[in-house]
mmCIF file of C-alpha atoms in Angstrom:
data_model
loop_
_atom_site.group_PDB
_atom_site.id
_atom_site.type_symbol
_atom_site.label_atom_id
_atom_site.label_comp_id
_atom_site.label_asym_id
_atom_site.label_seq_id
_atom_site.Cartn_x
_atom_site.Cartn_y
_atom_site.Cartn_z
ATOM 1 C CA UNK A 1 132.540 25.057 -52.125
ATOM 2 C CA UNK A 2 133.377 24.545 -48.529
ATOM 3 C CA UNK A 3 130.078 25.949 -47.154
ATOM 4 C CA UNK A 4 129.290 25.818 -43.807
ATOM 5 C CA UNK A 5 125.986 24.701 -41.682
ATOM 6 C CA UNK A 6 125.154 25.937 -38.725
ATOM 7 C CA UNK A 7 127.080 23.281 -35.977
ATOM 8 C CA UNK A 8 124.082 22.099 -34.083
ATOM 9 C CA UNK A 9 122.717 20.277 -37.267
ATOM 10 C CA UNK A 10 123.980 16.388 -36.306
ATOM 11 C CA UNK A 11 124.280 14.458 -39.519
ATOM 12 C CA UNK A 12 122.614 10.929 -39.680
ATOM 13 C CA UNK A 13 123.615 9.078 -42.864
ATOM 14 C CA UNK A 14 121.683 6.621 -44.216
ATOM 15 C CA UNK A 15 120.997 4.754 -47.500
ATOM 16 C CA UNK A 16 118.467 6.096 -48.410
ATOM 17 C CA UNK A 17 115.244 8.363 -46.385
ATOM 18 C CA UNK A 18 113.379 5.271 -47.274
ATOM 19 C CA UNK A 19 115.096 3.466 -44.592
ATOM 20 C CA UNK A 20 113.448 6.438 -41.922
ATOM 21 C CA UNK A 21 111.213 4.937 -40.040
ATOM 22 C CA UNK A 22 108.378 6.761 -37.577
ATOM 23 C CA UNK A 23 110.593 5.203 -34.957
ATOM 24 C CA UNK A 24 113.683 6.750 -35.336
ATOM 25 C CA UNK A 25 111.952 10.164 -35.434
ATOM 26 C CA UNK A 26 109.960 10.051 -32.556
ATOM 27 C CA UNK A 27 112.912 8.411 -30.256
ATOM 28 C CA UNK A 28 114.951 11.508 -31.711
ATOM 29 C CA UNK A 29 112.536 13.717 -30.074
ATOM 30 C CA UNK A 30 111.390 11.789 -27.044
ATOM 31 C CA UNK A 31 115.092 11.295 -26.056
ATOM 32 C CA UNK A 32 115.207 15.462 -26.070
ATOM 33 C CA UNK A 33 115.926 16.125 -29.577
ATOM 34 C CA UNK A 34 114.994 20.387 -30.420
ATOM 35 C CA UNK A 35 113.521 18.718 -34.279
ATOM 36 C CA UNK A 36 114.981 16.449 -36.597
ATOM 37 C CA UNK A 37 114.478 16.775 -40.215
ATOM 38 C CA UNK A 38 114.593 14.017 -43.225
ATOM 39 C CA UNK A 39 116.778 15.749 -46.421
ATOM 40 C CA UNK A 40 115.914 13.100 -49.218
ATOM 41 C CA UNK A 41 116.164 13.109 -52.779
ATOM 42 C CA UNK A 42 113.573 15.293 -55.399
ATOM 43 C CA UNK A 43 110.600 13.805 -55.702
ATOM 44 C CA UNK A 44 110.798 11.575 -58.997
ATOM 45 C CA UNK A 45 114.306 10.708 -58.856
ATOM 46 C CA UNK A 46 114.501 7.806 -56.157
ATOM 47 C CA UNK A 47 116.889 5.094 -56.659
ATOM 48 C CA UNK A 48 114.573 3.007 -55.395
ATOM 49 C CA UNK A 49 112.174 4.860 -57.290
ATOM 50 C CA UNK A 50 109.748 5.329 -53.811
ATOM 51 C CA UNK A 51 112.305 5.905 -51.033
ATOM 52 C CA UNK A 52 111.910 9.733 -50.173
ATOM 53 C CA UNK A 53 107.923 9.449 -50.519
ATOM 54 C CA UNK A 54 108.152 7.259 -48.294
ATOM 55 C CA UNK A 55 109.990 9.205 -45.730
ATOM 56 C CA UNK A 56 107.417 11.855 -46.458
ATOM 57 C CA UNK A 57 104.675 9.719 -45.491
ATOM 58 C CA UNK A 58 106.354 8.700 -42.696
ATOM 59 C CA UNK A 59 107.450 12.633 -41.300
ATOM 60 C CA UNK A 60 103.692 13.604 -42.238
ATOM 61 C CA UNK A 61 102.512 10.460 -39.715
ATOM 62 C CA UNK A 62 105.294 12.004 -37.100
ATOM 63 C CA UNK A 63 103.801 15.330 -37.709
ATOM 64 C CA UNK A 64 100.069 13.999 -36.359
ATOM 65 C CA UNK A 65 101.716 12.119 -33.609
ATOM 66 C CA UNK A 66 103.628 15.294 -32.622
ATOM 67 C CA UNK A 67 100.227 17.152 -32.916
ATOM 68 C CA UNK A 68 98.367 14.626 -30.708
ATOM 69 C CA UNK A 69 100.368 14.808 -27.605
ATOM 70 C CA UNK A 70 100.835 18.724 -27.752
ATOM 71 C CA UNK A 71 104.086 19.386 -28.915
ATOM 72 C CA UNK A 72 104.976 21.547 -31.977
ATOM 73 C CA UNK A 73 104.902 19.282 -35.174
ATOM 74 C CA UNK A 74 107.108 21.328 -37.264
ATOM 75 C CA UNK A 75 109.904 20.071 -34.843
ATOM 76 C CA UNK A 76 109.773 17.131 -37.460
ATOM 77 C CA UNK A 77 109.924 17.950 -41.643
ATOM 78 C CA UNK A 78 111.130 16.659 -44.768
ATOM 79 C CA UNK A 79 113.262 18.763 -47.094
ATOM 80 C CA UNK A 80 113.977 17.540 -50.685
ATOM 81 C CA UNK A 81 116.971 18.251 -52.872
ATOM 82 C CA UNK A 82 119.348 16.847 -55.357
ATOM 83 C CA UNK A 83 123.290 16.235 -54.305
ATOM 84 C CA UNK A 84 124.284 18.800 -56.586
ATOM 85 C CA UNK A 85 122.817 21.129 -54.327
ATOM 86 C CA UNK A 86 125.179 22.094 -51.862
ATOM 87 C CA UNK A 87 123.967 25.662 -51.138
ATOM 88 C CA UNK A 88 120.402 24.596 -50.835
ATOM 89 C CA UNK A 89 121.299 22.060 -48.200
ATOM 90 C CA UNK A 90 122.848 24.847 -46.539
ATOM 91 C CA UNK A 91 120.122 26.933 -46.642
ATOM 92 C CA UNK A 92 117.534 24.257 -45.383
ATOM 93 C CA UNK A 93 119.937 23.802 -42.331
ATOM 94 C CA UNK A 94 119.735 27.422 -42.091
ATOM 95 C CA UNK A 95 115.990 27.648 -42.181
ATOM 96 C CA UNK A 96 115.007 24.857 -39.548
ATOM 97 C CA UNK A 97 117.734 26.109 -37.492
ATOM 98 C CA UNK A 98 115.594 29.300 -37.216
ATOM 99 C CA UNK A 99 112.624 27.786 -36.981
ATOM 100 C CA UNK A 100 113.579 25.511 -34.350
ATOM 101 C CA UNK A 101 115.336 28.629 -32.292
ATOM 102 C CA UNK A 102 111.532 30.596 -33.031
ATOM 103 C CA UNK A 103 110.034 26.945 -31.017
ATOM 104 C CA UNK A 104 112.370 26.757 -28.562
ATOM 105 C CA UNK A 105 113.710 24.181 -26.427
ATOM 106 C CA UNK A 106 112.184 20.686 -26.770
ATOM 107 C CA UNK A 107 110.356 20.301 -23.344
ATOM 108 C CA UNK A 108 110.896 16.531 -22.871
ATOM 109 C CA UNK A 109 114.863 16.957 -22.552
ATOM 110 C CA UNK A 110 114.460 17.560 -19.135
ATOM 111 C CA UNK A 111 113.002 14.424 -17.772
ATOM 112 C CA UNK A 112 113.931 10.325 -19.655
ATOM 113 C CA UNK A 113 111.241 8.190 -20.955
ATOM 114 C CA UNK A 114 110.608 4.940 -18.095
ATOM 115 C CA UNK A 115 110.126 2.381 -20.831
ATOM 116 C CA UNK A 116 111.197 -1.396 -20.125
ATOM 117 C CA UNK A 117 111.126 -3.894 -22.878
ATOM 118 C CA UNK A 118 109.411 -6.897 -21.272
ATOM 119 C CA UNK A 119 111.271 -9.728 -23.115
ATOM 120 C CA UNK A 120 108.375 -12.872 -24.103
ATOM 121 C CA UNK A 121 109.789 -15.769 -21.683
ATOM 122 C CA UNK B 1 92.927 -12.862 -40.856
ATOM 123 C CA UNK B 2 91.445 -10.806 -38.053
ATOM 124 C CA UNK B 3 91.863 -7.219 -38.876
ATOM 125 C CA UNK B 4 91.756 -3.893 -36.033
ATOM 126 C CA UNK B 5 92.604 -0.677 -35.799
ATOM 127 C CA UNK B 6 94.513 1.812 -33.569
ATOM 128 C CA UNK B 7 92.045 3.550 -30.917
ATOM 129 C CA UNK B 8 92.204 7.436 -31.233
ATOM 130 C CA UNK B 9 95.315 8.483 -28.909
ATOM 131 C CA UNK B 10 93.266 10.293 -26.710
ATOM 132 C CA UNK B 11 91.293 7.610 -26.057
ATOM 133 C CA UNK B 12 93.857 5.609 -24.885
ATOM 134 C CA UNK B 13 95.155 7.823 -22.889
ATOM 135 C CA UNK B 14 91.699 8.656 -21.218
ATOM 136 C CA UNK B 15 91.603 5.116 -20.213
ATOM 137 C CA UNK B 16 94.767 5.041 -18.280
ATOM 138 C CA UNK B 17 94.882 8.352 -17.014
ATOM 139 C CA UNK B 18 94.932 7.631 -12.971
ATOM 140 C CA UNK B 19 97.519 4.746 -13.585
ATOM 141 C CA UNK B 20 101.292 5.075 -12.927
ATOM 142 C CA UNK B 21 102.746 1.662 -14.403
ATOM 143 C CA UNK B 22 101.461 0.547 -17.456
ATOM 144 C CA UNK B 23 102.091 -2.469 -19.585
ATOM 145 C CA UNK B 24 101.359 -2.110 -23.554
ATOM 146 C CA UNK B 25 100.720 -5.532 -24.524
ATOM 147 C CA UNK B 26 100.817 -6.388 -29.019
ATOM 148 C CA UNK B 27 100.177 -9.531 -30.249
ATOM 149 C CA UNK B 28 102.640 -10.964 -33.272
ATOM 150 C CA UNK B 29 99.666 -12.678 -35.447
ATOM 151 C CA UNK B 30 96.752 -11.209 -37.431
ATOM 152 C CA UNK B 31 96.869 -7.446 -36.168
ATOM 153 C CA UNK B 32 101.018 -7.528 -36.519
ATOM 154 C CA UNK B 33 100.290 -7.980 -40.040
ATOM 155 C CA UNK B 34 97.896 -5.455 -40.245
ATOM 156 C CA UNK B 35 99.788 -2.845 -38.811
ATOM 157 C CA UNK B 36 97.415 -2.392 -35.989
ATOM 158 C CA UNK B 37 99.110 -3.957 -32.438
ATOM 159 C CA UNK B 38 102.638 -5.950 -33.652
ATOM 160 C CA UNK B 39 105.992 -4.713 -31.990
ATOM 161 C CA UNK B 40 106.345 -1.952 -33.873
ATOM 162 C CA UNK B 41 102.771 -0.159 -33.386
ATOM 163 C CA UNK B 42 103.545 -1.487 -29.423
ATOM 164 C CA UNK B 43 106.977 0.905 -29.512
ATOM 165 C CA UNK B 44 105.174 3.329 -31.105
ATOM 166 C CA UNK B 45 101.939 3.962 -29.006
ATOM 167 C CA UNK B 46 104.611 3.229 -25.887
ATOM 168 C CA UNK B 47 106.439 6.489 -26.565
ATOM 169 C CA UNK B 48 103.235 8.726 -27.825
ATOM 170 C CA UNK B 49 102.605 7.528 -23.749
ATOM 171 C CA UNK B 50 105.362 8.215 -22.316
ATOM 172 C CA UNK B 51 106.095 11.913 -24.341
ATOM 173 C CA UNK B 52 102.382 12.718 -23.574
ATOM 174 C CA UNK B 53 102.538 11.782 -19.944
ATOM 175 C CA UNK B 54 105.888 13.693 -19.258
ATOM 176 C CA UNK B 55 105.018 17.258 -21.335
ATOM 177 C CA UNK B 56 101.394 17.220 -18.999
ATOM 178 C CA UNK B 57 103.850 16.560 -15.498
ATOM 179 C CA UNK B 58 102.526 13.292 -15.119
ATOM 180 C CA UNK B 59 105.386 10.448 -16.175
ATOM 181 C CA UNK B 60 104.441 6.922 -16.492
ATOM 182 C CA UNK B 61 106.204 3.439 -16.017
ATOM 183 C CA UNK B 62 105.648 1.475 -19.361
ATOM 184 C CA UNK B 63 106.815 -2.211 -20.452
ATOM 185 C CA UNK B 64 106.502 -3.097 -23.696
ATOM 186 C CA UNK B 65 105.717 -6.626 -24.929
ATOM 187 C CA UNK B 66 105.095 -8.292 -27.634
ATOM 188 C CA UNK B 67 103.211 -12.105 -27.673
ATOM 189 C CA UNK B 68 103.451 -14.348 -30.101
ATOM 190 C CA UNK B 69 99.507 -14.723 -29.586
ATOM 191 C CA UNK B 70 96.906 -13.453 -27.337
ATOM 192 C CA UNK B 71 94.366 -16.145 -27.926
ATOM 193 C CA UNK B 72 96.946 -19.060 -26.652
ATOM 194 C CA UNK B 73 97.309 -19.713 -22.683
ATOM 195 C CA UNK B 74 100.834 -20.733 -23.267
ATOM 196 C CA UNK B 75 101.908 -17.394 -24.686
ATOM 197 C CA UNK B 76 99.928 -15.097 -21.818
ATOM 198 C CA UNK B 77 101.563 -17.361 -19.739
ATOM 199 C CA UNK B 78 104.764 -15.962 -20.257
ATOM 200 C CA UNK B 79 103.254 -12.811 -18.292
ATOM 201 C CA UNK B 80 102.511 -14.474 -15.651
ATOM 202 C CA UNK B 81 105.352 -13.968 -13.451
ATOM 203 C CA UNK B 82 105.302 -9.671 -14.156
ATOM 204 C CA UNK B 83 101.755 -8.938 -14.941
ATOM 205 C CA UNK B 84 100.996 -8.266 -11.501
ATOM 206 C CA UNK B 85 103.865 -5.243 -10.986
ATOM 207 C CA UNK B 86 101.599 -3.459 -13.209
ATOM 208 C CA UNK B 87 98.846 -1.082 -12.391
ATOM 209 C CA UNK B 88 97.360 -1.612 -16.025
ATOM 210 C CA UNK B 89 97.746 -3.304 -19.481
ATOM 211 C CA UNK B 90 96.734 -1.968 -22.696
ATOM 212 C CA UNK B 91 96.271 -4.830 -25.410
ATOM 213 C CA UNK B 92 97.221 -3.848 -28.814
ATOM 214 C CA UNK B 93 95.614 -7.743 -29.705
ATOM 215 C CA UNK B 94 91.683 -8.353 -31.595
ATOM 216 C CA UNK B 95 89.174 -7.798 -29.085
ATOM 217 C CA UNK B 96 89.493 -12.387 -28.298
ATOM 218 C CA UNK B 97 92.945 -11.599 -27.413
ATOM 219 C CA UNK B 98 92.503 -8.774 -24.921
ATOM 220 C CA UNK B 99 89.557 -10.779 -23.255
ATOM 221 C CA UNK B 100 91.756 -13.814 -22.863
ATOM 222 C CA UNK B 101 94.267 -11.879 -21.085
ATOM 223 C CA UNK B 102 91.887 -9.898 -19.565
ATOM 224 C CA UNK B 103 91.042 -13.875 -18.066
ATOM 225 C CA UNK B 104 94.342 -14.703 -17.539
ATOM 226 C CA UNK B 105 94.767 -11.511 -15.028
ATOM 227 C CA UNK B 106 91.698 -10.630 -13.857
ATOM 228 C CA UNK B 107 92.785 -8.514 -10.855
ATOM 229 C CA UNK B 108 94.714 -6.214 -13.421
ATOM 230 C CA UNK B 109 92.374 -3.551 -15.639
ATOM 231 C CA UNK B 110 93.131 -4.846 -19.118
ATOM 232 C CA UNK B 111 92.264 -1.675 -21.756
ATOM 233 C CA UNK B 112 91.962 -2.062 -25.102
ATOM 234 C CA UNK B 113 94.271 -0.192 -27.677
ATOM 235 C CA UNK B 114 92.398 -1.338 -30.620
ATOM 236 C CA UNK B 115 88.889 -1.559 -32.209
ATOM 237 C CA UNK B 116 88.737 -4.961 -33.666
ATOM 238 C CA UNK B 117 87.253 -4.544 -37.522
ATOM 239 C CA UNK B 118 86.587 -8.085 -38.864
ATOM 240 C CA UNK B 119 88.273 -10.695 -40.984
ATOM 241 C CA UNK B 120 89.709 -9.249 -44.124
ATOM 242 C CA UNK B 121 92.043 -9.718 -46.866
ATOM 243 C CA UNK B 122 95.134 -8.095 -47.560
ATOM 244 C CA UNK B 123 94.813 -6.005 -50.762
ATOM 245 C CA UNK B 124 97.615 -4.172 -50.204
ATOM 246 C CA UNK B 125 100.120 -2.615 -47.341
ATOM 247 C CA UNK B 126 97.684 -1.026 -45.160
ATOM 248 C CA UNK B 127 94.574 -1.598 -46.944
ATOM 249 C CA UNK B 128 92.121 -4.541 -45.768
ATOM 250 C CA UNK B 129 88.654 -5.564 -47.024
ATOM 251 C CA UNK B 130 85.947 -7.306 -44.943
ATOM 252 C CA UNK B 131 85.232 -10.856 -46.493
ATOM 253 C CA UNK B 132 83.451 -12.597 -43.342
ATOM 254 C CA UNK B 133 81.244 -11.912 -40.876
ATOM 255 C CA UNK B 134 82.004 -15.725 -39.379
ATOM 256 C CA UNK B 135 78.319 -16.474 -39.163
ATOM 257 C CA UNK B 136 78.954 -19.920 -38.216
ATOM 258 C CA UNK B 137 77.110 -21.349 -42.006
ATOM 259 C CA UNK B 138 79.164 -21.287 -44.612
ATOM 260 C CA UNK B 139 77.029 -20.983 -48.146
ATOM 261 C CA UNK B 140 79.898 -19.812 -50.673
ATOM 262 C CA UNK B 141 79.226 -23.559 -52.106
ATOM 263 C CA UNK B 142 76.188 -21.897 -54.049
ATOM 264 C CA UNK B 143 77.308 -18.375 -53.960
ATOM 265 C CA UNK B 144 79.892 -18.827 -56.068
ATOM 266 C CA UNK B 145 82.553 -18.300 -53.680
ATOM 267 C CA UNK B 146 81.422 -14.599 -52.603
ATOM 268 C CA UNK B 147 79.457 -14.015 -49.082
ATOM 269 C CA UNK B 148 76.532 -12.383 -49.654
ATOM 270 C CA UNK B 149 75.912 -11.977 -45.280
ATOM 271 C CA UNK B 150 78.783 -9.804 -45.167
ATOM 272 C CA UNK B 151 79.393 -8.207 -48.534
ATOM 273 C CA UNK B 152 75.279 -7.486 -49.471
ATOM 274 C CA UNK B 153 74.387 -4.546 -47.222
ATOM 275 C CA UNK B 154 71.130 -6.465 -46.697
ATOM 276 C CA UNK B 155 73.064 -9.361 -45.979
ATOM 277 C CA UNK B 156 70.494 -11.536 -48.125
ATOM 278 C CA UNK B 157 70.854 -15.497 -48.337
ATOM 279 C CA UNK B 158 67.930 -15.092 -51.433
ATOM 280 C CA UNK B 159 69.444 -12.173 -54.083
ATOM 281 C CA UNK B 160 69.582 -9.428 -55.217
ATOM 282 C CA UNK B 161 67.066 -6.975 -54.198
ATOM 283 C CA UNK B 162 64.773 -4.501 -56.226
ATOM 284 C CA UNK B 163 68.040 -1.994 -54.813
ATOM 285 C CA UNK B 164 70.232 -3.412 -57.200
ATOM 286 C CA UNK B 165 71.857 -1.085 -60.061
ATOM 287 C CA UNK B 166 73.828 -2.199 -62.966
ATOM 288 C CA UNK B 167 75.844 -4.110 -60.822
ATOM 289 C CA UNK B 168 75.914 -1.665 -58.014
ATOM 290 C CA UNK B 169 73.938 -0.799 -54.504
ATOM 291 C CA UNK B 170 71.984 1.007 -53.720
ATOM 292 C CA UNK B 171 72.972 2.421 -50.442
ATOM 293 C CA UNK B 172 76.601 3.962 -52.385
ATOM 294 C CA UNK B 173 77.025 4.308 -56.167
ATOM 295 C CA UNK B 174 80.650 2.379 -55.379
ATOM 296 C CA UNK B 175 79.270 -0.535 -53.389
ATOM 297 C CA UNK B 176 79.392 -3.109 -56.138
ATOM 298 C CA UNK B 177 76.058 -5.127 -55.521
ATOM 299 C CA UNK B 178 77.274 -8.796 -53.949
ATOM 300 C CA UNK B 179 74.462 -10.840 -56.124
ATOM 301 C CA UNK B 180 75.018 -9.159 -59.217
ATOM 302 C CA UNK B 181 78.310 -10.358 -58.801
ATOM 303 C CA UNK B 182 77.271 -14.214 -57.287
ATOM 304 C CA UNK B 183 75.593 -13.751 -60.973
ATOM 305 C CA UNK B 184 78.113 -12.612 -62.761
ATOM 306 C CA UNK B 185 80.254 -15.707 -61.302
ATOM 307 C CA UNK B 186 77.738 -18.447 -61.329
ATOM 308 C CA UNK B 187 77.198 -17.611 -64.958
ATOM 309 C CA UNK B 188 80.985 -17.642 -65.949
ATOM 310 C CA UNK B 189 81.025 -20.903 -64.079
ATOM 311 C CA UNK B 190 77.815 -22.715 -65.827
ATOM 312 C CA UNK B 191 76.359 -23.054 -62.830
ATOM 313 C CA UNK B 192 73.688 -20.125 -62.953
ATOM 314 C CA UNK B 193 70.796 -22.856 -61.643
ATOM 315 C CA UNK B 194 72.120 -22.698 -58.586
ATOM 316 C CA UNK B 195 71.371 -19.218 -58.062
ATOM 317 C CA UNK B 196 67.326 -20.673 -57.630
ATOM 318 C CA UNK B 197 68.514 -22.650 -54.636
ATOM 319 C CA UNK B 198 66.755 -20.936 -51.767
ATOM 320 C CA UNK B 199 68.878 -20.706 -49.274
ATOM 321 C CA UNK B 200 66.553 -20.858 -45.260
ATOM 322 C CA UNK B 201 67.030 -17.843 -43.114
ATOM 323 C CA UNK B 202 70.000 -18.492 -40.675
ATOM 324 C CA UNK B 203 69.333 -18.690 -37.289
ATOM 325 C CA UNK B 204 70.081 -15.353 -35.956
ATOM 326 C CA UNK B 205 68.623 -16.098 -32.216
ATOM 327 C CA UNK B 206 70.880 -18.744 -32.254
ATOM 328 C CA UNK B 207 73.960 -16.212 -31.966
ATOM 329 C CA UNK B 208 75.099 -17.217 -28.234
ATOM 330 C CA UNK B 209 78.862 -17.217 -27.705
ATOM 331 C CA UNK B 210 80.215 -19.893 -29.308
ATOM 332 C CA UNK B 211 82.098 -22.883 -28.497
ATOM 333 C CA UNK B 212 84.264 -24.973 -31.203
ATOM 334 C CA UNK B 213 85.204 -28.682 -30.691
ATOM 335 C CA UNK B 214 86.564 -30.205 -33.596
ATOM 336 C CA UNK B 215 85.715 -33.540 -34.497
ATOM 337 C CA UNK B 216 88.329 -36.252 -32.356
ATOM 338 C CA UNK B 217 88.519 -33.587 -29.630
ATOM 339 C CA UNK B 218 86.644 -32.977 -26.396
ATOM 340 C CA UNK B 219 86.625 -30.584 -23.872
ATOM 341 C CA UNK B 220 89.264 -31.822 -20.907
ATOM 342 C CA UNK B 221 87.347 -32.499 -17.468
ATOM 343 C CA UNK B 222 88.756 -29.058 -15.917
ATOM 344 C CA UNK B 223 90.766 -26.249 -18.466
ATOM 345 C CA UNK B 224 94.158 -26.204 -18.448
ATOM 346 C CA UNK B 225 95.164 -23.104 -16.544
#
């Protein structure tokens, strides 16, 4: 069909959204990401038959996190679709492209987190 | 195992509000396992801190740590040498944990991240019931194996009361009542005459902070440090 996406949309592959964990998201943003959004399978049709409700738990926990320390929580969602759907991948790229534009520029790319991982001797 | 649960964020961040450096300190036992103050809920409170901090112009120092236990000196030991080039720790550990490193350091504010809940079972991810209120005498023997101190709302050693309801409480329609069910269980067991065993009011003014010494041990002349 050779669609295109709109180019700042950075593709993360992996096995399935079940593998997402609150983690990744929140790094994506604290490290200066704009949003980050999960594109899983439709509901009903996991391989691993609770992968992508998983991830929606998971964005929905993000969300509340997001809300908590005052930034926007729609920077994070979850989108749902099957492969066939080329066009409506497309069009979700499209629409949290916008909506991310509408929020602006994620505050925290400015400044980089201080953390140190204290190793246990 | 000992079961807690994440403080509200706010609250956390209430308590360390004029510090600079903080250490968030988990604990890899009971409240890793129930998702309350392991590595991962350590890596997650550290960067609600640290994105918090930075959007209100105030950035923060953080290590992250994870023990194997809090309630062992040779694990907060291993904190010894770096505890003090922080302003602050936040335990993620049960409320004995984040008083035995609050010992271990006692110059250094210790916080706690957590609200300590009880000992539970795991019924499933996430979800943990109280089964012990560690009252210090044990009488599942003639209970048939279900506490009636911490699962009775009256806590009664002598059951059921006149609030019993076709096998519910009555302080919640959902509570099942805990000696209809000592009934239920004696009976299936043929051992219902134990159920007329009265059972002597515990002690409650004995409840003074408790010391354990298992039989063949004894307390060393000075504690190991």
């Amino acid at each position: 069909m050779r669609l295109s996406y709109p180019a700042n949309v950075k593709i993360i592959l992996v096995p399935c959204t079940g593998k997402v964990d609150v983690m990744h998201l929140l790094q994506a943003i604290q490290r200066g990401a704009d949003g980050v959004y999960c594109v899983g399978c439709l509901e009903g049709t996991c391989h691993y038959n609770q992968g992508n409700l998983r991830c929606r738990e998971r964005v929905e926990r993000v969300r509340e996190i997001l809300q908590e320390i005052g930034l926007e929580p729609d920077r994070v969602r979850m989108y749902n679709l099957s492969s066939g759907e080329a066009p409506t991948f497309v069009a979700y790229a499209r629409e949290m492209t916008e909506l991310i534009r509408r929020l602006g520029p994620n505050p925290l790319k400015h400044s980089k987190p201080s953390i140190r991982l204290e190793e246990a001797a | 195992m000992i079961v807690a649960k994440r403080k509200p964020f706010e609250e956390i961040l209430q308590m360390i509000a004029g510090h600079r450096k903080v250490l968030i300190a988990g604990c890899g036992t009971c409240v890793a396992v129930c998702l309350a103050g392991g590595e991962k809920e350590v890596a997650v409170l550290a960067a609600e801190i640290d994105m918090a901090r930075r959007l209100k112009n105030q950035p923060i120092e953080l290590g992250q740590t994870t023990l194997e236990r809090q309630c062992d000196r040779e694990y907060l030991a291993q904190l010894d040498d770096r505890a003090a080039s922080y302003e602050a720790i936040v335990s993620l550990a049960c409320g004995v944990g984040i008083q035995f490193l609050a010992e271990r350091f006692p110059t250094i504010p210790v916080y706690p991240g957590v609200d300590t809940c009880g000992l539970a079972v795991n019924q499933d991810v996430g979800w943990y019931e109280e089964r012990c209120r560690s009252c210090g005498r044990c009488v599942l023997d003639r209970t048939g194996g279900i506490c009636p101190v911490t699962l009775c709302a009256k806590g009664l050693y002598n059951g059921p009361c006149g609030g019993t309801n076709r096998g519910f409480c009555e302080i919640d329609p959902e509570q099942p009542c805990a000696w209809y069910a000592i009934y239920e269980r004696l009976k299936g067991q043929g051992r219902l005459e134990r159920i007329r065993a009265i059972t002597p009011v515990q002690e409650w003014r004995d409840t003074v902070p408790r010391t354990l010494l298992q039989p063949g041990y004894r307390k060393p002349e000075k504690a190991k440090s």
